[in-house]
């Protein structure tokens, strides 16, 4: 049900935000890979399939501090050996039990481990109460060799972000170096004559750049992204052309803000054509962010030009730029967006995809946050993110929820 929006822009519009993402993804291929020491790999994207080099655990080990015994052992039993963790396994001696710790190899011939707390300990013996003994089953408190994974089985696939737990797993299987995708280099280019540097006090008709910092902060949320440049240019064709050319020399993807709409000084679409970029779409039936343009450079880099309105930038970065970054970064498994119901539906909808600001509330629900529109960044900062309301859907949902994060 793609909604028709009037064709006021000079290139084809995307039919929907999803269509815009599909068009962009045709030009977003994973970057090259590099080999890193494991202690630098956290937060990067794994670029090789990892297998277990041995079983985990590698031997039958105790899950508790206690005593290795045989099924049926009860009463007073001499402690004949003491096997701390990190010591070679022994055979179970006849006529007694063996003291073990969590992680100790269970002696061959023992059936189970009884917890320290469940026995009466004397200097060289223990006593197992018959009531406790009756509950002891073979295998109790033993982690069996290979119960987590067998040697040669897959531990992790390429395309996953390396979490602290995965770092630990890689270390545990001896992967001290690991192949990862190199960082995705992202250039940010903001435009606008009204935008003044941070150290200049703006007159009422001027403002400080917020889009640059918003985009930089968005990118900073991922360790697999490397900011390549963050530049502001005036609404001047030559300056914009030079800045785009320079950004494309050092980045895998270019994100622009401003200058992409219908104003006389909105030069970005024309300048992109001048530098040989091919426009993929100009206009997405969404609010905010309708004038968004996407192109591909002569060298194949994706370019996303966002309208200057600050809420459009925050929303569209998450909605359209994020999938491009994920694809460039080599990520193949991204959890799908969660869905939420609105607690305060007002029955409103639009004939396009509406990204409405919401705050999360308990119970998997969200409350829509009032907003004065795409210039109202203050309301956006009070929200946790936005929901995607498809054309003509009055609510209350469920709607896809997107937080402000990458
Ligand atoms: P534009 O898309 O260039 O017409 O800009 C749309 C609106 O966004 C205007 O009100 C601009 O002042 C505002 N805007 C443009 N660039 C920025 C920026 N870098 N930071 C904050 N607001 C901006
Ligand atoms: Mg502008």
Coordinates of C-alpha atoms and ligand atoms in Angstrom, one line a residue:
X1 CA 0.0 0.0 0.0
X2 CA 2.7 2.5 -0.9
X3 CA 1.3 6.0 -0.3
X4 CA 1.5 8.4 -3.2
X5 CA 3.1 11.7 -2.1
X6 CA 3.1 14.6 -4.6
X7 CA 6.2 14.5 -6.8
X8 CA 7.7 17.8 -5.9
X9 CA 11.3 16.5 -6.0
X10 CA 13.2 15.8 -9.1
X11 CA 14.2 12.1 -8.7
X12 CA 12.1 9.0 -8.0
X13 CA 10.8 8.7 -4.5
X14 CA 11.1 5.6 -2.4
X15 CA 7.8 3.8 -2.0
X16 CA 8.2 3.4 1.7
X17 CA 11.0 3.5 4.3
X18 CA 11.6 -0.2 3.8
X19 CA 11.9 0.3 0.1
X20 CA 14.4 3.1 0.7
X21 CA 16.4 0.7 2.9
X22 CA 16.3 -2.0 0.2
X23 CA 17.5 0.4 -2.5
X24 CA 20.4 1.5 -0.2
X25 CA 21.4 -2.0 0.8
X26 CA 22.1 -2.9 -2.9
X27 CA 25.1 -0.6 -2.5
X28 CA 26.2 -1.5 1.0
X29 CA 28.7 -4.4 0.9
X30 CA 30.9 -5.4 3.9
X31 CA 34.2 -3.6 4.2
X32 CA 37.5 -5.5 4.2
X33 CA 38.7 -7.6 7.2
X34 CA 41.7 -7.4 9.5
X35 CA 43.3 -9.7 12.1
X36 CA 43.3 -8.3 15.6
X37 CA 44.6 -9.3 19.0
X38 CA 41.6 -10.6 21.0
X39 CA 42.0 -7.8 23.6
X40 CA 41.2 -5.3 20.9
X41 CA 38.2 -7.2 19.4
X42 CA 35.4 -6.3 21.8
X43 CA 32.6 -4.5 20.0
X44 CA 34.0 -5.4 16.6
X45 CA 32.2 -7.6 14.0
X46 CA 33.5 -11.2 13.7
X47 CA 34.6 -12.0 10.2
X48 CA 35.4 -15.7 10.5
X49 CA 33.5 -18.8 11.7
X50 CA 34.8 -20.0 15.0
X51 CA 34.9 -23.7 16.0
X52 CA 35.8 -25.2 19.4
X53 CA 39.4 -26.6 19.4
X54 CA 38.4 -29.0 22.2
X55 CA 35.4 -30.2 24.1
X56 CA 34.0 -27.9 26.8
X57 CA 34.5 -29.0 29.5
X58 CA 37.5 -30.9 28.4
X59 CA 37.0 -33.5 31.2
X60 CA 34.3 -34.5 33.6
X61 CA 34.6 -31.8 36.3
X62 CA 32.9 -31.1 39.6
X63 CA 30.3 -28.3 39.7
X64 CA 30.7 -27.9 43.4
X65 CA 33.1 -27.9 46.3
X66 CA 32.5 -31.3 47.9
X67 CA 33.4 -35.0 47.7
X68 CA 33.4 -37.4 44.8
X69 CA 31.6 -40.6 45.9
X70 CA 30.0 -43.7 44.4
X71 CA 26.2 -44.2 44.3
X72 CA 25.1 -45.9 47.5
X73 CA 28.0 -44.5 49.6
X74 CA 26.6 -43.5 53.0
X75 CA 27.6 -43.3 56.6
X76 CA 31.3 -42.6 57.7
X77 CA 33.7 -42.6 54.8
X78 CA 37.5 -41.9 54.9
X79 CA 38.8 -39.1 52.7
X80 CA 41.6 -40.8 50.7
X81 CA 42.7 -38.0 48.4
X82 CA 42.4 -34.3 47.7
X83 CA 42.1 -33.2 44.1
X84 CA 42.2 -29.4 43.7
X85 CA 41.3 -27.7 40.4
X86 CA 44.1 -27.8 37.8
X87 CA 45.4 -31.2 38.9
X88 CA 45.5 -34.3 36.7
X89 CA 42.6 -36.8 37.4
X90 CA 43.1 -39.9 39.4
X91 CA 41.2 -43.2 39.6
X92 CA 38.7 -43.4 42.4
X93 CA 40.3 -45.2 45.3
X94 CA 38.5 -48.2 46.8
X95 CA 36.9 -47.9 50.3
X96 CA 36.7 -44.1 50.6
X97 CA 35.9 -40.7 48.9
X98 CA 37.9 -37.9 47.3
X99 CA 37.8 -34.2 48.2
X100 CA 37.2 -32.1 45.1
X101 CA 36.7 -28.4 44.3
X102 CA 34.6 -26.6 41.7
X103 CA 36.4 -27.4 38.4
X104 CA 38.4 -30.4 39.7
X105 CA 38.5 -33.5 37.5
X106 CA 36.2 -36.0 39.0
X107 CA 38.1 -39.3 39.6
X108 CA 37.4 -42.0 37.1
X109 CA 35.0 -44.4 38.8
X110 CA 33.2 -41.8 40.9
X111 CA 29.5 -41.4 40.1
X112 CA 28.6 -38.1 41.7
X113 CA 29.7 -35.2 43.8
X114 CA 28.1 -34.5 47.1
X115 CA 28.2 -30.9 48.2
X116 CA 30.3 -29.9 51.3
X117 CA 27.2 -28.4 52.9
X118 CA 25.5 -31.8 52.7
X119 CA 28.0 -33.8 54.7
X120 CA 29.5 -33.7 58.2
X121 CA 33.2 -33.1 57.8
X122 CA 35.8 -34.5 60.2
X123 CA 39.6 -34.2 59.8
X124 CA 40.1 -37.3 57.6
X125 CA 36.6 -38.5 57.0
X126 CA 33.0 -37.4 56.2
X127 CA 29.7 -38.7 57.2
X128 CA 26.8 -38.8 54.8
X129 CA 23.4 -38.8 56.5
X130 CA 21.2 -41.7 55.2
X131 CA 18.4 -39.1 54.3
X132 CA 20.9 -37.1 52.2
X133 CA 22.3 -40.4 50.7
X134 CA 18.9 -41.4 49.6
X135 CA 18.6 -38.3 47.3
X136 CA 22.0 -38.7 45.6
X137 CA 21.7 -39.7 42.0
X138 CA 24.5 -40.7 39.5
X139 CA 25.9 -37.7 37.7
X140 CA 24.9 -35.2 40.5
X141 CA 27.1 -32.1 40.4
X142 CA 29.2 -33.4 37.6
X143 CA 29.8 -31.3 34.4
X144 CA 30.2 -33.9 31.8
X145 CA 33.0 -33.6 29.2
X146 CA 31.7 -31.9 26.1
X147 CA 28.3 -31.0 27.6
X148 CA 28.7 -27.4 26.6
X149 CA 30.1 -28.1 23.1
X150 CA 32.1 -30.9 21.4
X151 CA 35.5 -30.3 19.7
X152 CA 34.9 -29.1 16.1
X153 CA 31.4 -27.7 16.7
X154 CA 30.6 -24.1 15.7
X155 CA 31.0 -21.6 18.5
X156 CA 30.1 -18.4 16.6
X157 CA 29.4 -17.4 13.0
X158 CA 30.8 -14.5 11.1
X159 CA 28.7 -11.3 11.2
X160 CA 28.1 -11.1 14.9
X161 CA 29.2 -8.3 17.2
X162 CA 31.8 -9.5 19.6
X163 CA 30.3 -9.2 23.1
X164 CA 32.2 -9.6 26.4
X165 CA 30.8 -13.1 26.6
X166 CA 32.1 -13.9 23.1
X167 CA 35.5 -12.5 23.9
X168 CA 35.6 -14.9 26.8
X169 CA 34.5 -17.8 24.7
X170 CA 37.1 -17.0 22.0
X171 CA 39.8 -16.8 24.7
X172 CA 38.6 -20.1 26.2
X173 CA 39.1 -21.9 22.8
X174 CA 42.5 -20.4 22.3
X175 CA 41.6 -17.8 19.7
X176 CA 44.1 -15.1 20.8
X177 CA 43.9 -13.4 17.4
X178 CA 40.6 -13.0 15.5
X179 CA 39.5 -11.9 12.0
X180 CA 37.1 -8.9 12.2
X181 CA 35.7 -6.5 9.7
X182 CA 37.7 -3.3 9.8
X183 CA 35.9 -0.3 11.2
X184 CA 33.3 1.4 8.9
X185 CA 34.6 4.9 8.1
X186 CA 31.8 7.4 8.2
X187 CA 32.0 11.0 7.1
X188 CA 29.5 13.6 8.4
X189 CA 28.9 16.8 6.4
X190 CA 26.5 19.4 7.7
X191 CA 25.4 22.4 5.6
X192 CA 23.7 25.7 6.3
X193 CA 24.5 29.4 6.3
X194 CA 22.6 29.9 9.5
X195 CA 24.7 27.5 11.5
X196 CA 27.5 29.1 13.5
X197 CA 30.5 27.4 15.2
X198 CA 30.3 26.4 18.9
X199 CA 32.4 29.3 20.1
X200 CA 30.2 32.0 18.4
X201 CA 27.1 33.3 20.1
X202 CA 24.3 32.9 17.6
X203 CA 22.1 35.8 16.7
X204 CA 18.3 35.0 16.8
X205 CA 18.4 34.1 13.1
X206 CA 21.4 31.8 13.6
X207 CA 21.9 28.6 15.5
X208 CA 24.5 26.2 16.8
X209 CA 25.1 23.0 14.9
X210 CA 23.2 20.2 16.6
X211 CA 23.0 17.7 13.7
X212 CA 26.8 17.1 13.6
X213 CA 26.9 16.3 17.3
X214 CA 23.7 14.2 17.1
X215 CA 25.2 12.1 14.2
X216 CA 28.6 11.9 15.9
X217 CA 27.0 10.6 19.1
X218 CA 24.9 8.2 17.2
X219 CA 28.0 6.7 15.5
X220 CA 29.9 6.7 18.8
X221 CA 27.4 4.1 20.0
X222 CA 29.2 1.4 17.9
X223 CA 32.8 0.4 18.4
X224 CA 32.8 -1.0 14.8
X225 CA 32.4 2.5 13.4
X226 CA 35.2 5.0 12.9
X227 CA 34.3 8.6 12.4
X228 CA 36.3 9.7 9.3
X229 CA 35.4 13.4 9.1
X230 CA 32.9 15.8 10.6
X231 CA 32.7 19.0 8.6
X232 CA 30.3 21.9 8.3
X233 CA 30.0 23.9 5.1
X234 CA 28.1 27.0 4.0
X235 CA 25.4 26.8 1.4
X236 CA 27.8 27.4 -1.4
X237 CA 28.0 25.0 -4.3
X238 CA 31.7 25.0 -4.6
X239 CA 32.3 24.5 -0.9
X240 CA 29.8 21.7 -0.8
X241 CA 31.4 20.1 -3.9
X242 CA 34.9 20.3 -2.4
X243 CA 33.7 18.9 1.0
X244 CA 31.8 16.0 -0.6
X245 CA 34.8 15.1 -2.8
X246 CA 37.2 15.2 0.2
X247 CA 34.8 13.2 2.4
X248 CA 34.5 10.5 -0.3
X249 CA 38.2 10.1 -0.4
X250 CA 38.4 9.0 3.2
X251 CA 35.1 7.4 4.0
X252 CA 33.1 4.2 3.2
X253 CA 29.8 6.1 3.6
X254 CA 28.8 9.8 3.6
X255 CA 26.0 11.2 5.7
X256 CA 24.9 14.8 5.0
X257 CA 22.4 17.1 6.7
X258 CA 20.5 20.0 5.2
X259 CA 20.3 21.5 1.8
X260 CA 18.4 18.6 0.3
X261 CA 14.9 20.1 0.1
X262 CA 13.2 22.5 -2.4
X263 CA 14.8 25.8 -1.3
X264 CA 16.8 27.9 -3.7
X265 CA 20.0 27.3 -1.7
X266 CA 19.4 23.5 -1.3
X267 CA 22.4 22.6 -3.4
X268 CA 23.1 19.0 -2.2
X269 CA 21.1 17.1 -4.9
X270 CA 22.6 19.0 -7.8
X271 CA 26.1 18.9 -6.4
X272 CA 25.9 15.1 -5.8
X273 CA 25.0 14.8 -9.5
X274 CA 27.9 17.1 -10.4
X275 CA 30.4 14.8 -8.6
X276 CA 29.0 11.8 -10.6
X277 CA 26.9 10.3 -7.8
X278 CA 23.8 8.4 -9.0
X279 CA 20.6 9.3 -7.1
X280 CA 18.8 6.2 -5.8
X281 CA 15.8 8.1 -4.5
X282 CA 14.8 11.6 -3.4
X283 CA 11.9 11.6 -1.0
X284 CA 10.6 9.0 1.3
X285 CA 6.9 8.9 2.3
X286 CA 7.7 9.4 6.0
X287 CA 7.5 12.1 8.7
X288 CA 9.8 13.4 9.7
X289 CA 12.5 13.2 7.0
X290 CA 10.4 13.2 3.8
X291 CA 13.0 15.0 1.6
X292 CA 15.7 12.4 2.4
X293 CA 17.9 11.6 -0.6
X294 CA 20.2 8.6 -1.2
X295 CA 22.8 8.3 -3.9
X296 CA 25.8 6.1 -4.7
X297 CA 29.2 7.7 -5.6
X298 CA 31.2 6.8 -8.7
X299 CA 33.3 4.5 -6.5
X300 CA 30.2 2.8 -5.1
X301 CA 30.0 4.5 -1.7
X302 CA 26.5 4.9 -0.3
X303 CA 25.5 8.5 0.4
X304 CA 22.5 9.5 2.6
X305 CA 21.5 13.1 2.5
X306 CA 19.2 13.9 5.4
X307 CA 17.0 17.1 5.7
X308 CA 18.4 19.6 8.1
X309 CA 15.6 19.5 10.7
X310 CA 17.1 18.1 13.8
X311 CA 14.4 15.5 14.6
X312 CA 14.5 14.3 11.0
X313 CA 18.2 13.7 11.4
X314 CA 17.8 11.8 14.6
X315 CA 15.0 9.6 13.3
X316 CA 16.3 9.0 9.8
X317 CA 19.8 8.2 11.1
X318 CA 18.3 5.4 13.1
X319 CA 15.7 4.3 10.5
X320 CA 17.7 4.5 7.2
X321 CA 21.4 5.1 8.0
X322 CA 21.6 2.3 10.6
X323 CA 20.8 -0.6 8.2
X324 CA 23.4 0.7 5.8
X325 CA 26.1 0.9 8.5
X326 CA 25.2 -2.6 9.7
X327 CA 25.6 -4.0 6.1
X328 CA 28.9 -2.1 5.6
X329 CA 30.1 -3.3 8.9
X330 CA 29.5 -7.0 8.0
X331 CA 26.8 -7.5 10.7
X332 CA 24.4 -10.3 9.6
X333 CA 22.4 -10.8 12.7
X334 CA 20.7 -7.8 14.1
X335 CA 17.8 -8.5 16.6
X336 CA 14.5 -7.3 15.0
X337 CA 13.0 -4.2 16.5
X338 CA 10.8 -4.8 19.4
X339 CA 7.2 -3.8 19.2
X340 CA 5.2 -1.8 21.7
X341 CA 1.6 -0.8 22.2
X342 CA 0.7 2.9 22.9
X343 CA -0.9 3.6 26.3
X344 CA -2.3 6.9 25.1
X345 CA -3.5 6.3 21.5
X346 CA -5.2 9.4 20.1
X347 CA -6.6 7.7 16.9
X348 CA -4.4 9.9 14.6
X349 CA -2.7 8.6 11.6
X350 CA -1.1 10.0 8.4
X351 CA -1.1 8.9 4.8
X352 CA 2.6 8.1 5.2
X353 CA 4.9 6.4 7.6
X354 CA 4.8 8.4 10.8
X355 CA 7.7 8.2 13.2
X356 CA 6.2 9.3 16.5
X357 CA 8.2 10.1 19.6
X358 CA 7.6 7.8 22.5
X359 CA 8.8 7.2 26.0
X360 CA 8.9 3.6 27.2
X361 CA 6.7 2.8 30.3
X362 CA 6.5 -0.4 32.3
X363 CA 4.8 -3.5 30.8
X364 CA 6.3 -3.4 27.3
X365 CA 4.2 -0.3 26.6
X366 CA 5.1 3.2 25.3
X367 CA 3.6 6.6 25.8
X368 CA 3.6 9.0 22.8
X369 CA 5.4 12.3 23.6
X370 CA 4.0 15.5 22.2
X371 CA 6.1 17.3 19.7
X372 CA 6.0 20.6 17.8
X373 CA 7.4 18.9 14.7
X374 CA 10.7 18.1 13.1
X375 CA 12.4 21.2 14.5
X376 CA 11.5 20.2 18.1
X377 CA 14.7 18.4 19.3
X378 CA 13.8 19.2 22.9
X379 CA 10.8 16.8 22.7
X380 CA 12.9 14.2 20.9
X381 CA 15.5 14.4 23.8
X382 CA 12.7 13.7 26.3
X383 CA 11.7 10.6 24.3
X384 CA 13.4 7.2 24.4
X385 CA 13.0 6.9 20.6
X386 CA 10.1 6.6 18.2
X387 CA 7.5 4.1 16.9
X388 CA 6.8 3.5 13.2
X389 CA 3.1 4.1 12.5
X390 CA 2.2 2.8 9.0
X391 CA -0.1 4.9 6.7
X392 CA -3.7 5.1 8.0
X393 CA -3.0 3.0 11.2
X394 CA -4.9 4.7 14.1
X395 CA -3.2 2.6 16.8
X396 CA -2.8 1.6 19.5
X397 CA -0.3 -0.8 17.9
X398 CA 1.7 -3.0 18.1
X399 CA 4.2 -0.7 16.4
X400 CA 8.0 -1.1 15.8
X401 CA 10.0 0.8 18.4
X402 CA 13.4 2.2 17.6
X403 CA 15.6 3.7 20.3
X404 CA 18.0 6.5 19.5
X405 CA 20.9 4.2 19.4
X406 CA 22.9 2.5 16.7
Ligands
LIG1 P1 17.4 22.5 5.5 O1 17.1 21.1 5.3 O2 18.8 22.9 5.1 O3 16.4 23.4 4.8 O4 17.3 22.8 7.0 C1 16.0 22.6 7.7 C2 16.0 23.2 9.1 O5 17.0 22.5 9.8 C3 16.4 24.6 9.2 O6 15.5 25.2 10.1 C4 17.8 24.7 9.7 O7 18.1 25.8 10.4 C5 17.9 23.4 10.5 N1 19.3 22.9 10.5 C6 20.0 22.7 9.4 N2 21.2 22.3 9.7 C7 21.3 22.2 11.0 C8 22.3 21.8 11.9 N3 23.5 21.4 11.5 N4 22.0 21.9 13.2 C9 20.8 22.2 13.6 N5 19.8 22.6 12.8 C10 20.0 22.6 11.5
LIG2 MG1 19.9 24.5 4.9

